[in-house]
Coordinates of C-alpha atoms in Angstrom, one line a residue:
M9 CA 12.5 30.6 -19.0
E10 CA 9.4 30.7 -17.0
K11 CA 8.1 34.7 -18.1
C12 CA 8.4 32.8 -21.8
K13 CA 5.6 30.5 -20.3
K14 CA 2.0 31.2 -20.8
D15 CA 1.2 30.2 -17.5
S16 CA 4.2 30.9 -15.7
S17 CA 2.6 28.6 -12.5
V18 CA 3.8 25.5 -13.5
P19 CA 7.6 26.4 -14.5
S20 CA 8.4 23.5 -16.7
K21 CA 10.5 20.5 -15.7
Q22 CA 13.5 22.0 -17.2
L23 CA 13.8 24.7 -15.1
L24 CA 12.9 23.2 -12.4
D25 CA 15.2 20.2 -13.0
C26 CA 17.8 23.4 -13.6
L27 CA 17.4 24.8 -9.9
E28 CA 17.4 22.0 -8.1
R29 CA 20.7 20.9 -9.5
L30 CA 21.7 24.2 -8.5
H31 CA 20.9 24.1 -5.2
K32 CA 21.7 20.3 -4.8
A33 CA 25.6 22.4 -5.5
L34 CA 24.9 24.5 -2.7
N35 CA 24.7 24.3 1.1
A36 CA 21.6 25.9 2.9
T37 CA 22.9 27.3 5.4
S38 CA 20.0 30.7 6.0
F39 CA 16.1 30.6 6.8
T40 CA 15.9 32.3 3.4
D41 CA 18.1 28.8 1.7
M42 CA 16.0 26.4 3.8
V43 CA 12.5 27.8 2.1
T44 CA 13.9 28.1 -1.0
R45 CA 15.0 24.4 -1.2
L46 CA 11.6 23.1 0.3
E47 CA 9.9 25.7 -2.4
I48 CA 11.5 23.7 -5.4
I49 CA 10.9 19.9 -3.9
A50 CA 7.2 21.3 -4.0
K51 CA 7.7 22.5 -6.8
H52 CA 9.2 19.3 -8.2
K53 CA 6.3 17.1 -6.8
G54 CA 3.8 18.7 -7.4
L55 CA 2.7 20.4 -4.6
G56 CA 1.9 24.0 -3.5
S57 CA 3.8 25.7 -1.2
H58 CA 3.8 29.5 0.9
L59 CA 5.3 30.8 3.6
S60 CA 2.8 32.1 7.2
P61 CA 2.4 36.1 7.7
S62 CA 5.3 35.5 10.6
E63 CA 7.3 33.9 7.9
D64 CA 8.7 31.0 10.1
V65 CA 6.3 28.4 8.9
C66 CA 6.5 26.9 5.9
Y67 CA 3.4 25.3 4.2
I68 CA 2.9 22.8 1.7
T69 CA 0.2 21.4 0.4
S70 CA -2.0 19.5 -1.9
D71 CA -5.5 19.2 -1.9
I72 CA -5.6 15.3 0.2
F73 CA -2.6 16.9 3.0
Y74 CA -0.7 19.1 4.3
L75 CA 3.2 19.6 6.3
E76 CA 4.2 22.2 8.2
V77 CA 8.0 23.4 8.3
L78 CA 8.5 25.9 11.6
F79 CA 11.1 26.8 11.4
Q80 CA 13.0 28.6 15.5
P81 CA 14.4 32.3 15.3
A82 CA 17.9 31.0 14.1
G83 CA 16.4 29.7 11.0
E84 CA 16.6 26.1 12.1
V85 CA 14.1 23.4 11.9
A86 CA 11.8 23.1 15.3
D87 CA 9.3 20.6 14.3
V88 CA 8.2 19.2 10.5
K89 CA 3.6 18.5 11.4
V90 CA 1.8 16.0 8.6
A91 CA -2.0 17.0 8.7
H92 CA -5.1 15.8 6.3
H93 CA -7.0 18.9 5.9
G94 CA -9.5 19.1 8.3
E95 CA -7.6 17.5 10.7
A96 CA -5.0 18.3 13.9
P97 CA -0.9 18.3 12.2
V98 CA 0.8 15.8 14.3
S99 CA 4.3 15.8 14.5
S100 CA 7.2 13.7 12.2
E101 CA 9.7 12.9 14.0
M102 CA 11.1 10.7 10.4
L103 CA 10.6 14.0 8.5
C104 CA 12.4 16.4 10.9
N105 CA 15.4 14.5 11.6
L106 CA 15.4 14.1 7.5
L107 CA 15.5 18.1 7.2
R108 CA 17.7 19.2 10.1
L109 CA 20.3 16.4 8.1
K110 CA 19.5 18.3 5.0
N111 CA 19.2 15.2 3.3
F112 CA 16.8 17.0 0.8
E113 CA 16.6 14.0 -1.2
E114 CA 15.1 11.7 1.3
F115 CA 12.7 14.4 1.9
G116 CA 11.6 14.5 -1.7
K117 CA 11.0 10.7 -2.1
E118 CA 9.3 11.0 1.6
L119 CA 6.9 13.9 -0.5
E120 CA 7.0 11.4 -2.7
E121 CA 5.0 8.4 -1.1
L122 CA 3.1 10.8 0.5
S123 CA 1.6 12.1 -3.1
S124 CA 1.6 8.5 -4.3
L125 CA -0.9 7.5 -2.4
F126 CA -3.4 9.6 -3.3
N127 CA -4.8 10.2 -6.8
T128 CA -5.9 13.6 -6.3
S129 CA -5.9 14.4 -10.7
G130 CA -9.1 15.6 -9.5
D131 CA -10.9 19.4 -9.2
S132 CA -10.9 20.4 -5.5
E133 CA -14.1 19.9 -4.8
T134 CA -13.7 15.8 -6.3
N135 CA -10.6 15.8 -4.0
M136 CA -12.5 17.2 -0.5
K137 CA -15.3 14.5 -1.2
M138 CA -13.4 11.8 -2.1
F139 CA -11.2 12.5 1.2
S140 CA -14.6 12.9 2.6
A141 CA -15.4 9.4 1.6
L142 CA -12.6 7.6 3.1
Q143 CA -12.6 8.8 6.4
F144 CA -16.2 7.6 7.0
V145 CA -14.8 4.2 5.5
E146 CA -11.9 4.3 8.0
K147 CA -14.0 4.8 10.9
D148 CA -16.4 1.8 10.0
L149 CA -13.3 -0.3 9.7
L150 CA -11.7 0.6 13.0
K151 CA -15.2 -0.3 14.0
M152 CA -15.3 -4.0 12.7
F153 CA -11.5 -4.2 14.3
Q154 CA -12.5 -3.2 18.1
I155 CA -15.2 -4.9 18.4
P156 CA -14.7 -7.9 21.4
R157 CA -14.2 -11.5 19.3
P158 CA -12.8 -14.5 20.8
V159 CA -8.8 -14.6 20.6
S160 CA -7.2 -18.0 19.6
S161 CA -4.1 -17.5 20.9
G162 CA -1.8 -16.2 23.2
D163 CA -0.9 -13.2 21.2
P164 CA -3.5 -10.8 20.4
W165 CA -1.6 -8.7 17.6
L166 CA -0.9 -12.6 15.7
D167 CA -4.9 -13.4 16.6
N168 CA -5.2 -10.1 14.5
V169 CA -3.5 -10.5 11.5
L170 CA -4.6 -14.5 10.8
H171 CA -7.6 -14.6 12.0
G172 CA -9.1 -11.1 13.1
R173 CA -12.4 -9.6 11.1
I174 CA -10.2 -7.3 9.1
G175 CA -6.8 -7.8 10.1
N176 CA -5.0 -5.6 12.5
V177 CA -5.9 -2.1 11.8
T178 CA -3.1 0.7 11.7
P179 CA -5.0 3.8 11.6
R180 CA -4.0 6.4 9.4
N181 CA -1.2 9.2 10.8
N182 CA 1.3 11.3 9.7
G183 CA 0.0 11.2 6.8
Y184 CA 0.7 7.7 5.8
P185 CA -2.2 6.1 5.0
M186 CA -5.1 3.7 7.6
S187 CA -2.8 0.1 6.8
I188 CA -4.2 -3.8 8.0
E189 CA -2.0 -7.1 8.1
Y190 CA -3.8 -9.8 7.0
Y191 CA -1.3 -12.3 6.8
I192 CA 2.1 -13.3 8.1
S193 CA 3.7 -16.5 6.9
P194 CA 5.2 -19.6 8.7
Y195 CA 8.5 -18.4 8.3
D196 CA 8.2 -15.4 9.8
L197 CA 6.7 -16.4 12.5
L198 CA 9.1 -19.0 13.3
E199 CA 11.9 -16.1 13.4
E200 CA 9.9 -14.4 15.6
K201 CA 9.8 -16.7 17.9
M202 CA 14.0 -16.6 17.3
K203 CA 14.3 -13.5 18.0
P204 CA 11.5 -11.8 20.8
E205 CA 12.9 -8.7 21.3
S206 CA 11.3 -8.3 16.9
R207 CA 8.8 -8.1 15.7
F208 CA 7.5 -8.6 11.9
C209 CA 5.4 -6.6 10.1
G210 CA 2.8 -9.6 8.3
N211 CA 1.7 -8.6 4.7
K212 CA -0.1 -5.9 4.7
V213 CA -2.9 -3.2 2.1
F214 CA -3.2 0.7 2.8
V215 CA -6.3 1.4 2.4
T216 CA -6.8 4.2 -0.5
A217 CA -8.9 6.3 -2.5
E218 CA -7.8 8.0 -6.0
V219 CA -10.2 9.7 -8.5
T220 CA -11.1 7.5 -11.7
N221 CA -12.7 7.6 -15.0
T222 CA -15.4 5.9 -13.9
I223 CA -18.2 7.1 -11.3
Q224 CA -18.9 5.7 -8.3
R225 CA -21.2 4.9 -5.3
L226 CA -19.3 6.1 -2.3
P227 CA -19.8 6.6 1.5
S228 CA -21.1 10.2 2.6
A229 CA -21.4 8.6 6.2
S230 CA -21.1 5.9 8.0
V231 CA -22.9 3.0 7.2
I232 CA -22.3 0.8 10.4
A233 CA -24.0 2.0 13.9
D234 CA -21.5 2.9 16.8
S235 CA -22.7 -0.2 18.7
P236 CA -23.8 -2.5 15.4
Q237 CA -25.6 -5.5 15.4
M238 CA -24.0 -8.8 14.7
T239 CA -24.2 -11.1 11.9
N240 CA -24.5 -15.2 13.0
E241 CA -21.5 -15.3 11.0
G242 CA -19.7 -12.3 13.6
F243 CA -19.9 -8.7 11.3
P244 CA -21.4 -6.0 11.7
V245 CA -24.9 -5.0 10.1
H246 CA -24.3 -2.7 7.7
A247 CA -26.6 0.0 5.9
T248 CA -26.0 -0.5 1.5
L249 CA -25.3 2.3 -0.1
D250 CA -28.9 4.8 -0.7
D251 CA -29.1 8.0 -1.5
L252 CA -29.2 8.9 2.2
V253 CA -25.5 7.4 2.8
S254 CA -23.4 8.5 0.1
M255 CA -22.2 10.1 -3.4
D256 CA -21.6 10.0 -6.5
L257 CA -18.1 10.2 -7.4
S258 CA -15.1 9.7 -10.2
A259 CA -13.1 8.5 -7.4
C260 CA -12.8 4.8 -6.1
L261 CA -11.8 3.2 -2.8
F262 CA -8.4 0.7 -2.5
L263 CA -6.8 -1.4 -0.7
K264 CA -2.5 -0.8 -2.1
F265 CA -0.4 -2.9 -2.1
P266 CA 2.9 -2.1 -1.2
R267 CA 4.7 -3.7 -4.3
P268 CA 3.0 -5.3 -7.3
V269 CA 1.4 -8.4 -6.1
P270 CA 1.6 -12.0 -8.1
I271 CA -3.0 -12.8 -7.8
L272 CA -4.2 -16.0 -9.6
S273 CA -7.5 -15.2 -12.3
C274 CA -9.9 -17.3 -10.1
F275 CA -8.9 -14.7 -7.0
I276 CA -9.2 -11.7 -9.7
E277 CA -12.3 -13.3 -10.8
E278 CA -13.9 -12.9 -7.5
F279 CA -13.0 -9.7 -6.2
Q280 CA -14.9 -8.3 -9.1
R281 CA -17.9 -10.6 -8.2
L282 CA -17.5 -10.1 -4.4
T283 CA -17.3 -5.7 -5.5
G284 CA -19.0 -5.5 -9.2
I285 CA -16.0 -3.2 -10.5
S286 CA -13.7 -4.3 -12.8
M287 CA -10.1 -5.0 -12.7
S288 CA -9.5 -6.6 -16.1
E289 CA -8.7 -3.5 -17.9
D290 CA -5.2 -3.2 -16.5
L291 CA -4.3 -6.5 -15.9
K292 CA -2.3 -8.7 -17.8
L293 CA -2.4 -12.7 -17.4
V294 CA 0.1 -14.9 -18.0
P295 CA 1.2 -18.0 -16.2
F296 CA 1.5 -17.8 -12.3
Y297 CA 4.8 -19.4 -11.4
E298 CA 6.6 -16.6 -14.2
L299 CA 5.5 -14.1 -11.6
L300 CA 6.3 -15.9 -8.4
M301 CA 9.5 -16.1 -10.3
K302 CA 10.1 -11.5 -11.3
T303 CA 8.6 -11.3 -7.6
K304 CA 10.5 -13.6 -5.9
M305 CA 13.9 -13.7 -7.5
N306 CA 13.9 -10.4 -9.8
A307 CA 14.6 -13.4 -12.7
T308 CA 13.6 -12.4 -16.0
T309 CA 13.7 -15.6 -18.1
W310 CA 12.7 -18.7 -16.7
G311 CA 13.2 -22.5 -17.2
S312 CA 10.9 -25.3 -19.4
D313 CA 8.8 -27.3 -17.4
S314 CA 11.4 -30.1 -16.9
C315 CA 13.4 -27.4 -14.2
C316 CA 13.9 -28.9 -10.9
F317 CA 14.3 -26.4 -7.9
L318 CA 16.0 -27.6 -5.1
V319 CA 15.8 -27.0 -1.8
T320 CA 17.7 -27.8 1.7
L321 CA 16.0 -28.8 4.7
P322 CA 17.6 -29.1 8.0
G323 CA 19.8 -31.6 8.8
H324 CA 21.3 -32.0 4.9
H325 CA 18.5 -33.2 3.7
R326 CA 17.2 -32.0 -0.1
H327 CA 13.9 -31.3 -1.5
G328 CA 13.5 -31.2 -5.9
Y329 CA 10.6 -29.4 -6.9
V330 CA 9.3 -29.2 -10.8
I331 CA 7.3 -27.0 -12.0
S332 CA 5.1 -28.3 -13.9
Q333 CA 3.5 -28.2 -17.9
Q334 CA 0.1 -27.6 -16.5
W335 CA 1.0 -24.3 -14.7
W336 CA 0.5 -22.9 -18.1
L337 CA -3.2 -23.4 -18.2
R338 CA -5.5 -21.6 -18.4
P339 CA -6.6 -22.0 -13.8
W340 CA -3.0 -21.7 -13.6
E341 CA -2.6 -18.0 -14.7
G342 CA -2.2 -14.5 -12.6
A343 CA -1.8 -10.7 -13.0
L344 CA 0.7 -8.5 -10.9
V345 CA -2.0 -6.7 -8.9
H346 CA -1.2 -3.2 -7.4
K347 CA -4.2 -2.5 -5.7
I348 CA -8.0 -3.0 -5.7
P349 CA -10.7 -1.2 -5.4
F350 CA -13.9 -1.8 -3.7
T351 CA -17.4 1.2 -3.0
H352 CA -18.4 -0.3 0.7
P353 CA -16.8 -1.3 4.3
G354 CA -18.1 -3.8 4.1
H355 CA -16.8 -5.8 1.1
V356 CA -13.0 -5.4 3.1
P357 CA -13.5 -8.9 5.7
S358 CA -14.8 -10.8 2.4
L359 CA -11.9 -8.7 0.0
L360 CA -8.9 -9.7 3.0
S361 CA -10.4 -13.7 3.5
L362 CA -9.7 -14.1 -0.5
L363 CA -6.1 -12.8 0.7
R364 CA -5.3 -14.8 3.0
H365 CA -5.5 -17.9 0.6
Q366 CA -3.4 -16.3 -1.8
T367 CA -1.0 -15.3 0.5
A368 CA -0.8 -18.6 2.1
F369 CA -0.9 -20.5 -1.6
S370 CA 1.9 -18.3 -3.1
T371 CA 3.9 -18.6 0.2
L372 CA 3.5 -22.5 -0.2
I373 CA 4.7 -22.5 -4.2
A374 CA 7.4 -19.8 -3.6
S375 CA 9.4 -21.8 -1.0
C376 CA 9.9 -24.4 -3.7
V377 CA 11.2 -22.6 -6.4
T378 CA 15.0 -21.3 -5.3
G379 CA 18.3 -20.6 -7.4
K380 CA 19.3 -24.0 -6.9
R381 CA 18.4 -26.2 -10.0
A382 CA 18.8 -29.7 -11.1
Q383 CA 17.6 -32.1 -13.4
P384 CA 14.3 -33.1 -12.9
G385 CA 14.9 -37.1 -12.4
G386 CA 13.8 -37.9 -8.6
C387 CA 11.9 -34.4 -8.0
W388 CA 8.7 -33.5 -6.6
V389 CA 5.9 -32.4 -8.6
V390 CA 4.7 -29.4 -7.6
D391 CA 1.2 -29.8 -9.6
S392 CA 0.2 -33.1 -8.0
M393 CA 1.2 -31.8 -4.6
M394 CA -1.5 -29.0 -4.8
A395 CA -3.8 -31.5 -6.1
G396 CA -3.2 -32.9 -1.7
S397 CA -3.3 -29.5 -0.7

């Protein structure tokens, strides 16, 4: 089958599926078996692979990142390291354990997740320039995060999440992109106080870059000085994207959500105004209440505007909330958003501030929506509550 193809370097999906099914039925008991499995997994995920000249390291590669799978003389996995091109490899205990346990299915899923965070559909030169722009943005975001600021609570992590310039930043590591936590709900805060031994993760976004069909101007150098001047609002002064510090690329930077997030149309319009990049082409506006129902309760059908949701409170009290007909008007439309495009690190603080407002709003409304329903008599009407907020 592979010989019949004009381009034998790209095996057919049918052949790869057959090979994968065969190897799943076999136990990888030797070095050769392990390498073969890794090669098949890499091909199935659209990645390259090759052995080192010494044949003790198997490389799985893309234009943006690569994995080193190191083997012991007996053929057992010694270590798995992940790196982006131009950076030092870092050991990944999780990936190493998956291969030692021969859990190839989960290993493949991790590879797929790594690949999905960066759309590298362009040529190698574009991909490398795009990744260079991402590195400069990451550097500037870390500078903003590390500039000292007054702390308004006794918990630095919580203060950064809720009040920091750009939330709580975790640098890129083990091939996974930089993440920014920007909100944590009152319910999760209460849970954390009741369980101090655990740390709840706040709502977060990943800082990524992707090849696009449109040309954007992206940074080719850092736009924030190492010891920057500060504005009256407490943000570092940054350079504009002129010819000295930027380049035109068929790519864009993104704040990417782990899962699609319901966002009101008014916030989407504000995102577009701040960045100058249109988002409306890929978004379908529907009643915001429907989006909340779909994401919170996995509901595929919705009640009418006369449906009353019952919420149980401490002390055996119950509240009932009605989603009124006003939610079907345009001001309350929204869309499921996967990612927010931007081109300058200076966009990020304002985008995150809007996201905090949107998430607080969604958390409030979602707290009124449950699987328990009753007749609407005597229920609170949600849009009248919102008028007061």
